[in-house]
Amino acid sequence: MENRLNIFRPEEPMDFGRRIKILKERKLEETKVKSKMKVYQDGDDYGSVPAPEDYKFHCLPNHENGSWYGYEGWSKNFHKLMSEHPVYIDSVDAFSCRWMYSMIWFDEKSPAKGLNWNPDYSYDHLKPEQEKYGIVSGIGSDAHFGGDYELGLSLGWGGLLEKLAAYREKNPGHDEFYDAEELVIQGVQNWMRRAIEEAERLAEKERHPLLRENLLQMAQVNRNILSGAPKTMREACQWVCWFNMASRTYNRDGAGFQLDQVLKRYYDADLAAGRITREEAVFYIACLLLNDPHYYQIGGTDEEGNSLLSEFSDMVLEGADMLDSACNITVRVDRNMDRDFLHRAVDYLFKNRNGWPRFSGDEALNDGFMRLGYPESLARKRIAVGCHWMSLPGMEYCLNDCVKINCAKVLEVALDEMMAGRGPYSTARLWEIYEKHMARAVEVTAEGIAFHLKYQQYNEPELLLNLISHGPVEKGLDMTCGGAMYYNMCMDGTAIATVADSFGALEQRVEKESRLSWEELYKHLKTDFKEEGGEIVRRMLSSSPRYGGGDTVSDRWAKRLSESYSGQVRAISKSYPNYEFIPGWFSWSNTIVLGKQVGATPNGRHAFEPINHGANPHPGFRKDGALTAMSNSICAIQPGFGNTAPVQLELDPGMGRGEEAVQKIADYILTLFQKGGTLLNINIIDSRQILEADKDPDKYPDLVVRVTGFTAYFCSLTPEFRKLVVDRILVQGGA
């Protein structure tokens, strides 16, 4: 994309509102282009811009297969890319540049070529059982933990270089680590220098006086933070932009920070010195979110339990509203939260219908994390900075959202084993076999995580996030292999509704009602209900009382499943004294992929169809789609150790935006979290509009939906992903 200038008359008004409107229009243009490019599809909005068609990155391989690995490979290729990455400057924006590429997208790293993991460190011995149980192992997964931005902001790039030099002296024998980290910073600084030059060049040509001055200020801000630490809010936001863009380019990292705490001190200082106005600060927030809609949190409490809400928290919401785009802000709801603020946050959800903000439950998350033995003061520091996950900024390595066990696959293995033997058959016997296989699935998953932690430094070290974490620089060790303070490893279960409904249907239809035998059931499953009478059997099974229906037989199975799974995940930690394994229930978009691993299931699901979404019931869980029943069911199966089992809620805008609707949802949020809920995602979308957009996505280029833990422009989703969202919305809408 070309740089933008010389399109406005010198006398044309250019206030902050006008500038954001222009930036939003350009973003939609860029999104249309990106929606046709595979690397940008089915993921977060990112804030990136399409790359020039004539640019091609040529890597510096350090392996015979033509790819790059380890400290040397990643640092040299990142430095090379930073030194030639196209510079994008928009004279209307407050901040320099946008990112265009992620190194994990380049052909040399394509999973299709089998080069996404260093082949010198084989885990073939783990693959048979990983496949058997449908395990997403997390081996080779990157980012998915949160850095401490305050660390980087306090030092600046120059201060980080000085810190590296100081600790290099204290840790002889770790030169490879320090060489790589220094090269990474020097690469970012190269990109910044070229942006400074470009902004000054554009300023000479810019006809509009305000925009010309903006370009000159942009150049000076970057010159100030090239080596020095930021001193103003604009400098702090620009530093954050650079880190975000660099980290996205490196490995797509998207974890943000406590936005209303970290930036507030810069705003307060600027305001006291007369350097900024409130309107200007809101504009900066809007431009920061335009640059990249990272996962940011507002609200919650500090270590002592004092509320973090302030006028600046409202300004964050105002900036997001000003931009009116895809956004990933989470409002942390604590027991003493200001009700007026909560109402304002919900009102923005109704006003923009872009799936933001979402809401997290402070009490359940803190209590769960404390069950691991951590103090409450530390639990309060663990914030929402990912799709469904929490992280201690700069202290915790966790692989959140990267590790999944397909519980529906485990059920299939267990049922096959039971039916291969001589009876008697029963849900009690099936449960016994299921628990045995789940225990082994957890063991195999833990083995994979341990393998990743041992060898990821030789595959893809975390060179950007290391810089804003506590430990790696001090020890000369990557976050993945000893650099972190805490290793709280995520292990998500999936398909809880699929499995609970299956056990429920077996108990109800086979055992209690004797409407078909185990042999008949198994035959219909293996023929995907396609033989004579199969569809009748399928409907009979699928009409059994479901998880989400409200204290049904399947609800009781779901609670049993969750308690058993959490116990097994926590038990495996005893075998790994340096790690804590933490259970959660979340599938992300793996609902499609994991569904394709499993044949027909006893809940009436056809072979290879998607499993249920996260902790939500399957569509059709109850004829009236009762919200209270569904929410109670999800609260009842929370894993209880600081990770989430989110509620995904789809609402029809027919309920209106008025005070009554806002009050109703605000009350629902408070009730949900009082009952133990941990995270709430909400879409407010017209079912008619979503159907039209599914037929012709280009007809609604500005339609934003919350896909799962992230928001995205609907036009950027592939047909398969769109169906996932559409089906969910059509069934739940108006619940």
Tab-separated table of C-alpha atoms in Angstrom, residues 507-517:
chain	number	residue	atom	x	y	z
A	507	GLU	CA	-28.361	-43.088	29.810
A	508	GLN	CA	-31.770	-41.759	28.778
A	509	ARG	CA	-32.558	-43.589	25.528
A	510	VAL	CA	-30.605	-46.837	25.906
A	511	GLU	CA	-30.590	-47.540	29.632
A	512	LYS	CA	-33.650	-45.834	31.121
A	513	GLU	CA	-36.066	-46.096	28.204
A	514	SER	CA	-34.587	-49.175	26.440
A	515	ARG	CA	-35.548	-47.694	23.069
A	516	LEU	CA	-32.582	-49.323	21.368
A	517	SER	CA	-29.816	-51.710	22.304
